[in-house]
């Protein structure tokens, strides 16, 4: 004789299944709220960056190189918290696409500096504008002051004081 089948857990009555879950503790956690915001924005970001064939880390590198021309790989690696070998692979890919150049540092011939190519600068400018538009759309429920405050509070957690 076969054992009885367990109760069907998917057959909750409609009232119970439509009631909101108690998330009181989770909603009081900074990390949880950051993660929820991240999973709301990142798919939109990735979709918009797909037309440029850029991953989030690629976009970050291009934007930093645009704002900080001629920085070396070590500084870039620290800034984006990516290990030097992983950054080298990433830079190889961007260099093969004709977006980034590695050049000998004129002040210290032992090191290399990084720069955007003309194509890299053009793509970065378009991608940055796309990111700005996306972020404004994703945060349209916030006033300008609230958006600035949110960014400031988040930066307070990770930028050196």
GROMACS .gro file of C-alpha atoms in nm:
model
  161
    1UNK     CA    1   0.000   0.000   0.000
    2UNK     CA    2   0.136   0.342  -0.099
    3UNK     CA    3   0.163   0.613   0.162
    4UNK     CA    4  -0.087   0.893   0.144
    5UNK     CA    5   0.014   1.183  -0.074
    6UNK     CA    6   0.114   1.490   0.129
    7UNK     CA    7  -0.125   1.781   0.122
    8UNK     CA    8  -0.093   1.997  -0.186
    9UNK     CA    9   0.107   2.295  -0.063
   10UNK     CA   10   0.027   2.496  -0.374
   11UNK     CA   11  -0.347   2.492  -0.313
   12UNK     CA   12  -0.361   2.769  -0.051
   13UNK     CA   13  -0.693   2.942  -0.044
   14UNK     CA   14  -0.703   3.266  -0.243
   15UNK     CA   15  -0.714   3.493   0.060
   16UNK     CA   16  -0.402   3.346   0.218
   17UNK     CA   17  -0.202   3.342  -0.105
   18UNK     CA   18  -0.281   3.703  -0.190
   19UNK     CA   19  -0.202   3.841   0.155
   20UNK     CA   20   0.130   4.029   0.164
   21UNK     CA   21   0.417   3.853   0.336
   22UNK     CA   22   0.549   3.993   0.661
   23UNK     CA   23   0.882   4.150   0.564
   24UNK     CA   24   0.913   4.381   0.864
   25UNK     CA   25   1.259   4.263   0.967
   26UNK     CA   26   1.395   4.245   0.611
   27UNK     CA   27   1.264   4.591   0.525
   28UNK     CA   28   1.452   4.731   0.826
   29UNK     CA   29   1.788   4.606   0.690
   30UNK     CA   30   2.003   4.835   0.476
   31UNK     CA   31   2.157   4.544   0.285
   32UNK     CA   32   1.818   4.397   0.197
   33UNK     CA   33   1.688   4.730   0.071
   34UNK     CA   34   2.006   4.795  -0.130
   35UNK     CA   35   1.977   4.450  -0.287
   36UNK     CA   36   1.609   4.503  -0.377
   37UNK     CA   37   1.692   4.837  -0.540
   38UNK     CA   38   1.984   4.672  -0.722
   39UNK     CA   39   1.770   4.390  -0.862
   40UNK     CA   40   1.518   4.648  -0.980
   41UNK     CA   41   1.771   4.867  -1.163
   42UNK     CA   42   2.035   4.622  -1.289
   43UNK     CA   43   1.822   4.430  -1.542
   44UNK     CA   44   1.720   4.763  -1.695
   45UNK     CA   45   2.082   4.878  -1.696
   46UNK     CA   46   2.205   4.554  -1.855
   47UNK     CA   47   1.933   4.570  -2.121
   48UNK     CA   48   2.023   4.929  -2.214
   49UNK     CA   49   2.398   4.856  -2.214
   50UNK     CA   50   2.347   4.551  -2.439
   51UNK     CA   51   2.327   4.778  -2.745
   52UNK     CA   52   2.684   4.886  -2.662
   53UNK     CA   53   2.785   4.528  -2.575
   54UNK     CA   54   2.895   4.653  -2.232
   55UNK     CA   55   2.867   4.471  -1.903
   56UNK     CA   56   2.837   4.684  -1.587
   57UNK     CA   57   3.210   4.648  -1.511
   58UNK     CA   58   3.300   4.746  -1.870
   59UNK     CA   59   3.087   5.058  -1.835
   60UNK     CA   60   3.256   5.139  -1.503
   61UNK     CA   61   3.604   5.106  -1.654
   62UNK     CA   62   3.521   5.322  -1.956
   63UNK     CA   63   3.359   5.589  -1.740
   64UNK     CA   64   3.657   5.599  -1.501
   65UNK     CA   65   3.905   5.618  -1.789
   66UNK     CA   66   3.706   5.902  -1.943
   67UNK     CA   67   3.712   6.097  -1.616
   68UNK     CA   68   4.071   5.998  -1.525
   69UNK     CA   69   4.278   5.971  -1.842
   70UNK     CA   70   4.622   5.814  -1.815
   71UNK     CA   71   4.569   5.629  -1.488
   72UNK     CA   72   4.758   5.304  -1.438
   73UNK     CA   73   4.611   4.957  -1.400
   74UNK     CA   74   4.695   4.942  -1.030
   75UNK     CA   75   4.491   5.253  -0.947
   76UNK     CA   76   4.203   5.135  -1.164
   77UNK     CA   77   4.212   4.790  -1.005
   78UNK     CA   78   4.186   4.942  -0.655
   79UNK     CA   79   3.913   5.185  -0.758
   80UNK     CA   80   3.681   4.915  -0.890
   81UNK     CA   81   3.787   4.640  -0.648
   82UNK     CA   82   3.885   4.396  -0.924
   83UNK     CA   83   4.198   4.184  -0.897
   84UNK     CA   84   4.483   4.280  -1.132
   85UNK     CA   85   4.461   3.953  -1.332
   86UNK     CA   86   4.085   3.993  -1.381
   87UNK     CA   87   4.132   4.357  -1.478
   88UNK     CA   88   4.398   4.257  -1.731
   89UNK     CA   89   4.151   4.018  -1.896
   90UNK     CA   90   3.882   4.285  -1.899
   91UNK     CA   91   4.124   4.539  -2.050
   92UNK     CA   92   4.235   4.286  -2.312
   93UNK     CA   93   3.872   4.254  -2.424
   94UNK     CA   94   3.818   4.632  -2.435
   95UNK     CA   95   4.148   4.679  -2.618
   96UNK     CA   96   4.054   4.415  -2.877
   97UNK     CA   97   3.731   4.605  -2.938
   98UNK     CA   98   3.932   4.921  -3.003
   99UNK     CA   99   3.795   5.107  -2.700
  100UNK     CA  100   4.103   5.126  -2.474
  101UNK     CA  101   4.477   5.179  -2.526
  102UNK     CA  102   4.761   5.073  -2.300
  103UNK     CA  103   5.062   5.302  -2.332
  104UNK     CA  104   5.398   5.329  -2.159
  105UNK     CA  105   5.390   5.588  -1.883
  106UNK     CA  106   5.612   5.877  -1.999
  107UNK     CA  107   5.710   5.952  -1.635
  108UNK     CA  108   5.785   5.587  -1.548
  109UNK     CA  109   5.860   5.361  -1.844
  110UNK     CA  110   5.814   5.052  -1.623
  111UNK     CA  111   5.439   5.107  -1.597
  112UNK     CA  112   5.154   5.150  -1.840
  113UNK     CA  113   4.879   5.408  -1.843
  114UNK     CA  114   4.532   5.355  -1.980
  115UNK     CA  115   4.336   5.578  -2.212
  116UNK     CA  116   4.021   5.564  -2.418
  117UNK     CA  117   4.048   5.558  -2.795
  118UNK     CA  118   3.835   5.797  -2.998
  119UNK     CA  119   3.584   5.514  -3.046
  120UNK     CA  120   3.598   5.437  -2.673
  121UNK     CA  121   3.532   5.799  -2.584
  122UNK     CA  122   3.241   5.818  -2.826
  123UNK     CA  123   3.087   5.495  -2.694
  124UNK     CA  124   3.145   5.591  -2.331
  125UNK     CA  125   2.974   5.927  -2.380
  126UNK     CA  126   2.667   5.760  -2.531
  127UNK     CA  127   2.662   5.487  -2.266
  128UNK     CA  128   2.690   5.742  -1.983
  129UNK     CA  129   2.397   5.939  -2.125
  130UNK     CA  130   2.196   5.617  -2.148
  131UNK     CA  131   2.282   5.534  -1.785
  132UNK     CA  132   2.181   5.881  -1.666
  133UNK     CA  133   1.846   5.859  -1.847
  134UNK     CA  134   1.784   5.510  -1.709
  135UNK     CA  135   1.862   5.614  -1.352
  136UNK     CA  136   1.637   5.918  -1.375
  137UNK     CA  137   1.354   5.695  -1.501
  138UNK     CA  138   1.419   5.430  -1.233
  139UNK     CA  139   1.413   5.693  -0.956
  140UNK     CA  140   1.132   5.909  -1.092
  141UNK     CA  141   0.929   5.850  -0.775
  142UNK     CA  142   1.194   6.047  -0.582
  143UNK     CA  143   1.229   6.423  -0.581
  144UNK     CA  144   1.567   6.562  -0.689
  145UNK     CA  145   1.646   6.630  -0.322
  146UNK     CA  146   1.550   6.275  -0.218
  147UNK     CA  147   1.758   6.125  -0.499
  148UNK     CA  148   2.060   6.335  -0.399
  149UNK     CA  149   2.009   6.240  -0.033
  150UNK     CA  150   1.986   5.869  -0.120
  151UNK     CA  151   2.308   5.884  -0.322
  152UNK     CA  152   2.481   6.079  -0.044
  153UNK     CA  153   2.376   5.833   0.225
  154UNK     CA  154   2.485   5.531   0.020
  155UNK     CA  155   2.821   5.692  -0.056
  156UNK     CA  156   2.869   5.764   0.313
  157UNK     CA  157   2.879   5.387   0.364
  158UNK     CA  158   3.157   5.311   0.115
  159UNK     CA  159   3.358   5.623   0.036
  160UNK     CA  160   3.651   5.711   0.263
  161UNK     CA  161   3.563   5.984   0.508
   0.00000   0.00000   0.00000
